[in-house]
Tab-separated table of C-alpha atoms in Angstrom:
chain	number	residue	atom	x	y	z
A	182	MET	CA	0.033	0.118	-0.301
A	183	ILE	CA	1.292	3.035	-1.161
A	184	TRP	CA	-0.473	5.095	1.506
A	185	ASP	CA	-1.252	3.889	5.293
A	186	TRP	CA	-3.409	6.271	7.435
A	187	ASN	CA	-2.699	4.341	10.865
A	188	PHE	CA	1.221	5.460	10.292
A	189	THR	CA	0.425	8.709	9.427
A	190	LEU	CA	-1.736	9.174	12.272
A	191	GLN	CA	0.860	7.592	14.980
A	192	ILE	CA	3.711	9.484	13.264
A	193	LEU	CA	1.408	13.148	13.215
A	194	PRO	CA	2.128	14.091	16.876
A	195	VAL	CA	6.126	13.580	16.604
A	196	LEU	CA	6.128	15.650	13.339
A	197	ALA	CA	3.215	18.503	15.561
A	198	ARG	CA	6.175	18.577	18.126
A	199	ALA	CA	9.318	18.620	15.644
A	200	ALA	CA	7.534	21.240	13.743
A	201	VAL	CA	7.201	23.841	16.865
A	202	VAL	CA	10.900	23.995	16.556
A	203	SER	CA	10.945	24.575	13.222
A	204	VAL	CA	8.410	28.037	14.079
A	205	GLU	CA	10.418	28.575	17.139
A	206	ALA	CA	13.617	28.658	14.571
A	207	THR	CA	12.177	30.747	11.970
A	208	LEU	CA	10.331	33.218	14.810
A	209	LEU	CA	14.036	33.683	16.534
A	210	GLY	CA	15.662	33.871	12.906
A	211	PHE	CA	13.254	36.670	11.658
A	212	VAL	CA	13.977	38.650	15.034
A	213	ILE	CA	17.550	38.543	14.277
A	214	ALA	CA	17.186	39.050	10.608
A	215	ALA	CA	14.620	42.031	11.345
A	216	THR	CA	16.922	44.270	13.957
A	217	LEU	CA	20.413	43.217	12.558
A	218	GLY	CA	18.771	44.214	9.197
A	219	LEU	CA	17.833	47.394	10.401
A	220	VAL	CA	21.012	48.810	12.001
A	221	LEU	CA	23.615	47.617	9.064
A	222	ALA	CA	20.473	50.515	6.842
A	223	VAL	CA	20.662	52.847	9.825
A	224	ILE	CA	24.665	53.196	10.355
A	225	ARG	CA	24.471	52.898	5.989
A	226	ILE	CA	23.061	56.052	6.498
A	227	ALA	CA	24.304	57.552	9.575
A	228	VAL	CA	27.880	56.966	8.531
A	229	PRO	CA	28.096	57.694	5.606
A	230	TRP	CA	31.820	56.018	4.683
A	231	THR	CA	30.828	52.679	5.867
A	232	ALA	CA	28.269	52.359	3.073
A	233	TRP	CA	30.540	51.085	0.473
A	234	THR	CA	31.599	48.113	3.448
A	235	ILE	CA	27.941	47.563	4.070
A	236	SER	CA	26.890	47.089	0.858
A	237	VAL	CA	30.209	44.760	0.001
A	238	LEU	CA	29.377	42.655	3.414
A	239	VAL	CA	25.356	42.544	1.404
A	240	GLU	CA	26.830	40.979	-1.719
A	241	LEU	CA	29.157	38.382	0.084
A	242	ILE	CA	26.214	37.374	2.895
A	243	ARG	CA	23.989	36.882	-0.164
A	244	SER	CA	25.967	35.568	-3.562
A	245	THR	CA	27.158	32.855	-0.669
A	246	PRO	CA	24.794	29.566	0.270
A	247	LEU	CA	23.051	29.301	3.043
A	248	LEU	CA	23.966	25.489	4.078
A	249	ILE	CA	27.439	26.976	3.482
A	250	GLN	CA	27.015	29.631	6.072
A	251	ILE	CA	25.579	27.247	8.380
A	252	PHE	CA	28.415	25.025	7.846
A	253	PHE	CA	31.109	27.996	8.495
A	254	ILE	CA	29.336	28.879	12.523
A	255	TYR	CA	28.893	25.856	13.346
A	256	PHE	CA	32.384	23.853	12.524
A	257	VAL	CA	34.734	26.690	11.664
A	258	PHE	CA	33.574	29.751	14.264
A	259	PRO	CA	34.253	26.783	17.215
A	260	LYS	CA	38.072	26.816	15.818
A	261	PHE	CA	38.087	30.787	17.143
A	262	GLY	CA	36.659	29.389	20.468
A	263	LEU	CA	33.402	29.888	19.583
A	264	VAL	CA	31.491	26.940	20.110
A	265	LEU	CA	27.406	26.670	19.330
A	266	ASP	CA	25.378	24.305	19.704
A	267	ALA	CA	23.678	23.155	16.977
A	268	PHE	CA	19.924	25.153	17.385
A	269	THR	CA	21.776	28.754	18.145
A	270	ALA	CA	24.364	28.440	15.158
A	271	GLY	CA	21.495	27.427	12.692
A	272	VAL	CA	19.160	30.044	14.225
A	273	LEU	CA	21.932	32.963	13.698
A	274	ALA	CA	23.210	31.643	9.917
A	275	ILE	CA	19.830	32.099	9.046
A	276	GLY	CA	18.998	35.622	10.628
A	277	ILE	CA	22.969	37.360	9.743
A	278	HIS	CA	21.776	35.300	5.808
A	279	TYR	CA	17.994	37.278	6.069
A	280	ALA	CA	19.258	40.558	7.455
A	281	ALA	CA	21.439	40.977	4.296
A	282	TYR	CA	18.485	40.923	2.416
A	283	CYS	CA	16.350	42.676	5.153
A	284	SER	CA	18.443	45.714	5.235
A	285	GLU	CA	17.895	45.986	1.338
A	286	VAL	CA	13.938	46.581	2.310
A	287	TYR	CA	15.005	48.855	4.931
A	288	ARG	CA	17.053	51.154	2.936
A	289	ALA	CA	14.386	50.902	-0.482
A	290	GLY	CA	11.638	52.130	2.747
A	291	PHE	CA	14.394	54.767	3.847
A	292	ASP	CA	14.749	56.085	0.094
A	293	ASN	CA	11.139	56.402	0.131
A	294	ILE	CA	10.939	59.182	2.863
A	295	HIS	CA	10.704	62.858	1.121
A	296	ARG	CA	13.937	64.197	1.315
A	297	GLY	CA	12.197	67.307	2.967
A	298	GLN	CA	11.716	65.265	5.900
A	299	TRP	CA	15.829	65.554	6.551
A	300	GLU	CA	16.161	69.104	5.884
A	301	ALA	CA	13.183	69.634	8.617
A	302	SER	CA	14.683	67.781	10.448
A	303	ILE	CA	18.353	69.921	10.715
A	304	ALA	CA	16.043	73.129	10.622
A	305	LEU	CA	14.744	71.677	14.115
A	306	ASN	CA	18.256	70.761	15.291
A	307	LEU	CA	17.197	67.432	15.920
A	308	SER	CA	19.912	64.941	16.608
A	309	SER	CA	20.544	61.765	14.314
A	310	TRP	CA	19.341	58.887	16.933
A	311	THR	CA	15.757	61.591	17.767
A	312	THR	CA	15.557	62.225	13.559
A	313	PHE	CA	15.753	58.243	12.810
A	314	ARG	CA	13.673	57.022	16.057
A	315	ASP	CA	10.467	59.569	15.818
A	316	ILE	CA	10.865	61.101	12.155
A	317	ILE	CA	11.951	58.630	9.464
A	318	ILE	CA	11.241	54.596	10.837
A	319	PRO	CA	7.728	55.643	11.572
A	320	GLN	CA	7.072	57.053	8.396
A	321	ALA	CA	9.542	53.719	6.725
A	322	ILE	CA	8.642	50.901	8.605
A	323	PRO	CA	4.914	50.896	7.353
A	324	PRO	CA	5.123	50.465	3.553
A	325	ILE	CA	8.003	47.747	3.549
A	326	VAL	CA	5.800	45.493	5.979
A	327	PRO	CA	4.352	43.096	3.194
A	328	ALA	CA	8.096	43.104	1.829
A	329	LEU	CA	9.189	41.696	5.248
A	330	GLY	CA	6.456	39.532	4.983
A	331	ASN	CA	7.549	38.107	2.318
A	332	TYR	CA	10.881	37.673	3.581
A	333	LEU	CA	8.949	35.973	6.524
A	334	VAL	CA	8.115	33.655	4.301
A	335	ALA	CA	11.270	32.565	2.864
A	336	LEU	CA	12.761	32.440	6.497
A	337	PHE	CA	10.528	29.417	7.477
A	338	LYS	CA	10.888	27.817	4.167
A	339	GLU	CA	15.038	27.707	3.940
A	340	THR	CA	14.535	25.747	8.556
A	341	PRO	CA	14.508	22.053	6.876
A	342	LEU	CA	18.635	23.199	5.702
A	343	LEU	CA	19.569	22.937	9.901
A	344	SER	CA	18.499	19.141	9.053
A	345	ALA	CA	22.466	19.297	7.458
A	346	ILE	CA	23.244	19.855	11.306
A	347	ALA	CA	21.280	17.458	13.203
A	348	VAL	CA	18.947	20.092	14.733
A	349	LEU	CA	15.587	18.385	14.973
A	350	GLU	CA	13.018	20.139	13.475
A	351	LEU	CA	10.321	19.139	10.493
A	352	MET	CA	11.877	17.701	8.141
A	353	GLN	CA	15.318	16.112	10.273
A	354	THR	CA	12.098	14.082	12.222
A	355	ALA	CA	10.667	12.937	9.228
A	356	LYS	CA	14.317	11.484	7.719
A	357	ILE	CA	14.417	10.102	11.111
A	358	ILE	CA	11.650	8.219	10.598
A	359	GLY	CA	11.736	7.701	7.423
A	360	SER	CA	15.450	5.761	8.412
A	361	GLU	CA	13.852	4.010	11.198
A	362	THR	CA	10.277	2.524	9.522
A	363	PHE	CA	11.571	2.277	5.930
A	364	ARG	CA	8.306	4.386	5.265
A	365	TYR	CA	9.669	7.732	3.623
A	366	THR	CA	6.456	8.683	1.789
A	367	GLU	CA	4.334	10.123	4.919
A	368	PRO	CA	6.886	12.103	6.807
A	369	ILE	CA	8.317	13.834	3.872
A	370	THR	CA	4.554	14.191	2.410
A	371	LEU	CA	2.946	15.629	6.103
A	372	VAL	CA	5.953	17.791	6.086
A	373	GLY	CA	5.773	19.228	2.454
A	374	LEU	CA	2.390	19.761	3.207
A	375	PHE	CA	2.454	21.259	6.209
A	376	PHE	CA	5.129	23.685	4.731
A	377	LEU	CA	2.337	24.441	1.851
A	378	ALA	CA	-0.097	25.180	4.436
A	379	MET	CA	1.843	27.655	6.127
A	380	SER	CA	3.056	29.358	3.462
A	381	LEU	CA	-0.550	29.564	1.348
A	382	VAL	CA	-2.015	30.803	5.050
A	383	SER	CA	0.481	33.337	5.454
A	384	ALA	CA	0.577	34.533	1.605
A	385	ALA	CA	-3.224	35.536	2.382
A	386	LEU	CA	-2.253	37.028	5.543
A	387	ILE	CA	0.144	39.469	3.789
A	388	ARG	CA	-2.789	40.344	1.387
A	389	THR	CA	-4.374	41.361	4.119
A	390	LEU	CA	-2.214	43.523	6.143
A	391	GLU	CA	-0.945	44.691	2.267
A	392	ARG	CA	-5.091	45.960	1.988
A	393	LEU	CA	-4.843	47.303	5.006
A	394	LEU	CA	-1.775	49.552	5.000
A	395	ASN	CA	-2.819	50.681	1.619
A	396	ARG	CA	-6.320	51.995	2.704
A	397	ARG	CA	-4.757	54.060	5.363
A	398	ASN	CA	-2.300	55.535	3.451
A	399	ALA	CA	-4.472	56.270	1.658
A	400	ARG	CA	-7.263	58.342	4.187
B	274	MET	CA	25.873	47.721	-6.855
B	275	GLY	CA	27.858	48.823	-10.068
B	276	ILE	CA	28.980	46.621	-12.941
B	277	ARG	CA	32.233	47.948	-12.485
B	278	THR	CA	31.958	46.678	-8.070
B	279	LEU	CA	31.082	43.394	-9.335
B	280	VAL	CA	34.163	42.966	-11.608
B	281	ALA	CA	36.613	44.273	-8.914
B	282	MET	CA	34.941	41.470	-5.830
B	283	LEU	CA	35.786	38.935	-8.618
B	284	VAL	CA	38.842	39.905	-9.556
B	285	VAL	CA	40.011	40.521	-5.644
B	286	SER	CA	37.636	36.238	-4.597
B	287	LEU	CA	40.106	35.394	-7.789
B	288	ALA	CA	42.957	36.495	-6.211
B	289	VAL	CA	42.216	35.361	-2.414
B	290	ILE	CA	41.597	32.102	-3.934
B	291	ALA	CA	45.458	32.145	-5.632
B	292	VAL	CA	47.386	33.532	-2.805
B	293	LEU	CA	45.418	30.917	-0.623
B	294	ALA	CA	46.867	27.852	-3.541
B	295	THR	CA	50.418	29.135	-2.600
B	296	GLN	CA	49.866	27.681	1.183
B	297	ALA	CA	50.239	23.786	1.262
B	298	THR	CA	47.727	23.760	3.341
B	299	TYR	CA	45.103	25.348	1.317
B	300	ARG	CA	46.227	23.938	-2.012
B	301	LEU	CA	45.766	20.370	-1.148
B	302	PHE	CA	42.474	20.953	-0.957
B	303	LEU	CA	41.992	22.730	-4.208
B	304	PRO	CA	41.870	19.409	-6.473
B	305	GLY	CA	38.796	17.958	-4.903
B	306	LEU	CA	36.943	21.263	-5.141
B	307	LEU	CA	37.193	22.151	-7.928
B	308	GLN	CA	36.317	18.464	-8.637
B	309	GLY	CA	33.236	19.769	-6.636
B	310	ALA	CA	32.408	22.486	-8.431
B	311	VAL	CA	32.146	21.693	-11.549
B	312	LEU	CA	29.485	19.329	-10.536
B	313	THR	CA	27.760	22.658	-8.831
B	314	ILE	CA	28.095	24.417	-12.400
B	315	GLU	CA	26.834	20.642	-14.385
B	316	ILE	CA	23.773	21.270	-11.615
B	317	ALA	CA	23.064	24.959	-11.861
B	318	VAL	CA	23.067	25.271	-15.671
B	319	LEU	CA	20.935	22.246	-16.664
B	320	GLY	CA	18.320	23.622	-13.630
B	321	SER	CA	18.263	27.383	-15.193
B	322	LEU	CA	17.420	26.306	-18.749
B	323	LEU	CA	14.798	24.035	-17.388
B	324	ALA	CA	13.758	26.612	-14.591
B	325	VAL	CA	13.532	29.147	-18.666
B	326	VAL	CA	11.215	26.990	-20.277
B	327	MET	CA	9.112	25.786	-16.912
B	328	GLY	CA	9.262	29.728	-16.031
B	329	VAL	CA	8.117	30.492	-19.684
B	330	PHE	CA	5.355	27.484	-20.875
B	331	ALA	CA	3.748	28.078	-16.429
B	332	ALA	CA	2.909	31.683	-17.501
B	333	LEU	CA	1.901	31.288	-20.927
B	334	ALA	CA	-0.180	28.245	-19.509
B	335	ARG	CA	-1.642	30.413	-16.843
B	336	MET	CA	-2.205	33.449	-19.036
B	337	TYR	CA	-3.759	31.960	-22.106
B	338	GLY	CA	-3.977	28.460	-22.062
B	339	PRO	CA	-7.135	27.073	-22.264
B	340	ALA	CA	-8.594	26.386	-18.555
B	341	PRO	CA	-8.134	22.721	-17.921
B	342	LEU	CA	-3.517	23.825	-18.969
B	343	ARG	CA	-4.133	27.213	-16.715
B	344	TRP	CA	-5.145	25.417	-13.711
B	345	LEU	CA	-2.201	22.666	-14.508
B	346	ALA	CA	0.149	25.628	-14.009
B	347	THR	CA	-1.334	27.931	-10.656
B	348	VAL	CA	-1.045	24.436	-9.048
B	349	TYR	CA	2.593	23.438	-10.276
B	350	VAL	CA	3.452	26.820	-9.465
B	351	GLU	CA	1.298	27.203	-5.750
B	352	ILE	CA	3.303	24.103	-5.003
B	353	PHE	CA	6.564	24.501	-5.740
B	354	ARG	CA	6.701	28.057	-4.320
B	355	GLY	CA	4.512	26.977	-1.330
B	356	THR	CA	7.295	23.969	0.267
B	357	SER	CA	10.776	24.256	0.440
B	358	ALA	CA	13.286	22.912	-1.992
B	359	LEU	CA	14.818	20.658	0.317
B	360	VAL	CA	11.779	18.831	0.920
B	361	GLN	CA	11.103	19.029	-2.970
B	362	LEU	CA	14.412	17.683	-3.608
B	363	PHE	CA	13.863	14.825	-0.273
B	364	TRP	CA	10.513	14.352	-2.048
B	365	LEU	CA	11.613	13.492	-5.298
B	366	PHE	CA	14.543	11.454	-4.127
B	367	PHE	CA	12.578	9.511	-1.220
B	368	VAL	CA	9.362	9.604	-2.262
B	369	LEU	CA	8.605	8.939	-5.401
B	370	PRO	CA	10.589	5.160	-6.066
B	371	GLN	CA	7.394	4.264	-4.406
B	372	PHE	CA	5.072	5.601	-6.700
B	373	GLY	CA	7.527	3.090	-9.303
B	374	VAL	CA	9.530	5.886	-10.505
B	375	THR	CA	13.299	5.640	-9.217
B	376	LEU	CA	15.835	9.018	-11.043
B	377	ASP	CA	19.248	8.906	-10.708
B	378	ALA	CA	20.542	11.902	-7.848
B	379	PHE	CA	21.824	13.506	-11.143
B	380	PRO	CA	18.044	13.533	-12.895
B	381	VAL	CA	16.775	14.734	-9.322
B	382	ALA	CA	18.644	17.181	-8.770
B	383	VAL	CA	17.898	18.802	-11.995
B	384	LEU	CA	14.749	18.414	-11.813
B	385	ALA	CA	13.897	19.891	-8.586
B	386	LEU	CA	15.576	23.098	-8.644
B	387	GLY	CA	14.861	23.322	-12.176
B	388	LEU	CA	10.375	23.149	-10.791
B	389	ASN	CA	11.383	24.970	-7.657
B	390	VAL	CA	13.186	28.200	-9.750
B	391	GLY	CA	10.557	27.815	-12.686
B	392	ALA	CA	7.665	28.501	-10.491
B	393	TYR	CA	9.720	31.344	-9.343
B	394	GLY	CA	10.407	32.661	-12.755
B	395	SER	CA	6.571	31.926	-14.254
B	396	GLU	CA	5.878	34.998	-12.092
B	397	CYS	CA	8.403	37.172	-12.748
B	398	VAL	CA	7.355	35.823	-16.787
B	399	ARG	CA	3.877	36.853	-16.200
B	400	GLY	CA	4.681	40.577	-14.782
B	401	SER	CA	6.606	41.681	-17.546
B	402	ILE	CA	4.866	40.420	-20.568
B	403	LEU	CA	1.914	42.512	-17.966
B	404	SER	CA	3.868	45.358	-17.910
B	405	VAL	CA	4.264	46.185	-21.439
B	406	ALA	CA	1.774	48.811	-22.555
B	407	ARG	CA	-1.433	47.646	-24.020
B	408	GLY	CA	-1.083	50.155	-26.871
B	409	GLN	CA	1.866	47.245	-28.109
B	410	TRP	CA	-1.902	45.111	-28.054
B	411	GLU	CA	-3.823	47.657	-29.413
B	412	ALA	CA	-1.312	48.433	-32.381
B	413	GLY	CA	-1.172	44.570	-32.785
B	414	THR	CA	-4.840	44.243	-33.338
B	415	ALA	CA	-4.927	47.497	-35.951
B	416	LEU	CA	-2.491	45.656	-37.896
B	417	ASN	CA	-4.438	42.197	-38.121
B	418	MET	CA	-1.931	39.890	-36.359
B	419	SER	CA	-2.839	36.634	-34.651
B	420	ARG	CA	-2.719	36.719	-30.735
B	421	ALA	CA	0.125	34.328	-31.658
B	422	GLN	CA	2.046	36.500	-33.698
B	423	MET	CA	1.903	39.699	-31.949
B	424	LEU	CA	2.993	37.309	-28.407
B	425	ARG	CA	6.101	36.206	-29.861
B	426	ARG	CA	7.057	39.516	-32.792
B	427	ILE	CA	5.851	42.413	-30.399
B	428	ILE	CA	4.998	41.576	-26.911
B	429	LEU	CA	7.336	38.908	-26.208
B	430	PRO	CA	10.870	40.538	-27.444
B	431	GLN	CA	9.796	43.779	-24.678
B	432	ALA	CA	8.821	41.944	-21.816
B	433	PHE	CA	12.357	39.557	-22.343
B	434	ILE	CA	14.373	43.062	-21.654
B	435	ALA	CA	12.468	43.430	-18.084
B	436	MET	CA	13.252	40.093	-17.465
B	437	ILE	CA	16.805	40.113	-17.302
B	438	PRO	CA	17.016	41.496	-13.966
B	439	PRO	CA	14.862	39.705	-11.820
B	440	TRP	CA	16.405	36.039	-14.165
B	441	GLY	CA	19.634	37.261	-13.235
B	442	ASN	CA	18.528	36.993	-9.058
B	443	LEU	CA	16.879	33.630	-9.630
B	444	PHE	CA	19.884	31.709	-11.274
B	445	ILE	CA	21.630	33.308	-8.470
B	446	GLU	CA	19.709	31.788	-6.138
B	447	LEU	CA	19.644	28.507	-7.762
B	448	LEU	CA	23.558	28.302	-8.042
B	449	LYS	CA	22.900	28.187	-4.330
B	450	SER	CA	20.183	25.785	-4.230
B	451	THR	CA	23.008	23.333	-5.887
B	452	ALA	CA	24.297	23.439	-2.409
B	453	LEU	CA	21.293	21.148	-0.903
B	454	VAL	CA	22.313	18.539	-3.571
B	455	SER	CA	25.111	17.536	-0.837
B	456	LEU	CA	22.339	16.555	1.173
B	457	ILE	CA	21.254	13.710	-0.679
B	458	THR	CA	24.926	11.937	-1.491
B	459	LEU	CA	25.505	14.066	-5.067
B	460	SER	CA	29.696	15.377	-4.839
B	461	ASP	CA	29.289	18.726	-5.350
B	462	LEU	CA	31.173	21.146	-3.916
B	463	ALA	CA	29.143	21.183	-0.877
B	464	PHE	CA	29.362	17.893	-0.261
B	465	LYS	CA	33.393	17.973	-1.140
B	466	ALA	CA	33.915	20.522	1.781
B	467	GLN	CA	31.481	18.193	3.867
B	468	GLN	CA	33.602	15.345	3.212
B	469	MET	CA	36.560	17.064	3.361
B	470	ASN	CA	36.291	18.342	7.029
B	471	GLN	CA	34.862	14.742	8.372
B	472	ASN	CA	38.525	13.235	7.418
B	473	THR	CA	40.674	16.271	7.823
B	474	PHE	CA	39.246	18.993	10.205
B	475	LYS	CA	41.255	21.190	8.274
B	476	THR	CA	37.701	23.680	8.914
B	477	VAL	CA	38.807	26.957	8.157
B	478	PRO	CA	40.702	26.279	5.052
B	479	ILE	CA	38.342	24.126	3.513
B	480	PHE	CA	35.471	26.915	3.873
B	481	THR	CA	37.003	29.270	3.824
B	482	LEU	CA	37.576	27.696	0.074
B	483	VAL	CA	34.196	26.836	-1.112
B	484	LEU	CA	33.250	30.491	0.344
B	485	LEU	CA	35.369	32.043	-2.206
B	486	MET	CA	34.214	30.195	-4.859
B	487	TYR	CA	30.508	30.596	-4.574
B	488	LEU	CA	31.159	34.324	-4.653
B	489	ALA	CA	33.048	34.269	-7.278
B	490	MET	CA	30.049	31.845	-9.712
B	491	SER	CA	27.718	33.745	-7.944
B	492	LEU	CA	29.363	37.090	-9.298
B	493	VAL	CA	29.764	35.604	-13.239
B	494	VAL	CA	26.335	35.363	-13.508
B	495	SER	CA	25.555	38.779	-11.321
B	496	ILE	CA	28.132	40.384	-14.315
B	497	GLY	CA	27.136	38.345	-17.324
B	498	MET	CA	23.201	39.172	-16.364
B	499	ARG	CA	24.336	43.262	-16.118
B	500	LEU	CA	26.173	42.675	-19.813
B	501	LEU	CA	23.186	40.596	-21.243
B	502	GLU	CA	20.741	43.717	-19.992
B	503	ARG	CA	23.127	46.404	-21.417
B	504	ARG	CA	23.050	44.589	-25.119
B	505	ALA	CA	19.309	44.447	-25.075
B	506	SER	CA	18.527	47.234	-23.959
B	507	LEU	CA	20.924	48.855	-26.049
B	508	GLY	CA	19.030	47.891	-28.994
B	509	LEU	CA	15.345	49.033	-26.932
B	510	ALA	CA	17.300	52.403	-27.134
B	511	ARG	CA	18.504	52.734	-30.503
B	512	GLY	CA	14.504	51.420	-31.697
B	513	ARG	CA	13.837	54.455	-29.948
B	514	ALA	CA	15.862	56.620	-30.920
B	515	ALA	CA	14.768	55.509	-34.908
């Protein structure tokens, strides 16, 4: 028999527990990506001479595979005295990788702020910290929320890579079930369906969010 | 980032590889890694070809195909964009044999990556076809062209230019995704790196070289796409001026 429903019901709770790990990795990774990305984008504007260095750094991170970066943090960092467990190393790698993408999104957001806003802040003698916190960021962030949301979904779909350094997330759990029972059909298909469902739901949420933001801006 | 900076980064990364290669600890790993890089390039090139074919076909089917074909293309795009590339790779490698279709790792790799990137590509093909001004269709109608003729001779050549930058990004995504095939036993660059790492524990030289090699390959793709874009839009500018 190709599909065994009893087996499916049996492995479902195990996979559900693993899904929690995947979601945790996604959320933690995205917190790193969103914060570090914002920091990079702000430094780039606030300290002009770093702009070139940061854009080369972003290009370096975006041009190399995430899998190799995960290996790099997990295997190479310990040589320099920084030993991380698999989960932390993986989340850090995913976070830094997507911070590079997010910093470009923030940059687009900042570029869309009218020049006059900066000039008005200078005229009002606001410090650059106050300008960013109270004037620029509150205007720049809302329009780019959907773009950041897309990266959240993309990041979520990268979490199966953590199975390569044996983090017990969905894919690794499915592989273990497969190698123990010699039945790969159900676990791997279920993992695929889980990702599909989550992606479709989040795509719908992002569309709704986009509509809400557009409506608010139009008013 | 300008094309000059990209070329400069490529030169620097190749120079760093060359300098490192003069040291025995690094030179030792170079032949094996280059062997892996060849497989990586093979998979990336074949995967890209499949992705372009699938992307164009799915976009046209979704936009102009009869209902069943349109429906099929939508399902294809949603499934391959909605699930993770690694899951697709594993599904084709481990689950497909249960349905009686057993493929080698190499065709599975090309198929999975090509289909995955093709699904994203179909959206950018669709977007660039929609970005061609409506008047172009109307002019085609006025000249009594058939729909297929208009698409082939008027719309697609113009949409092609808008397609180049997003396809460039997708080719780089695909190149980076080839690292995943190491997890289905293909001995590409990432696989060689891990294998050597397990045998020698010379982690730093191995992974430094691997990162530089992937960087160089990505930069070659970026520069190539920039040149293609420049060439293609040159024709457009000339056409407008005339």
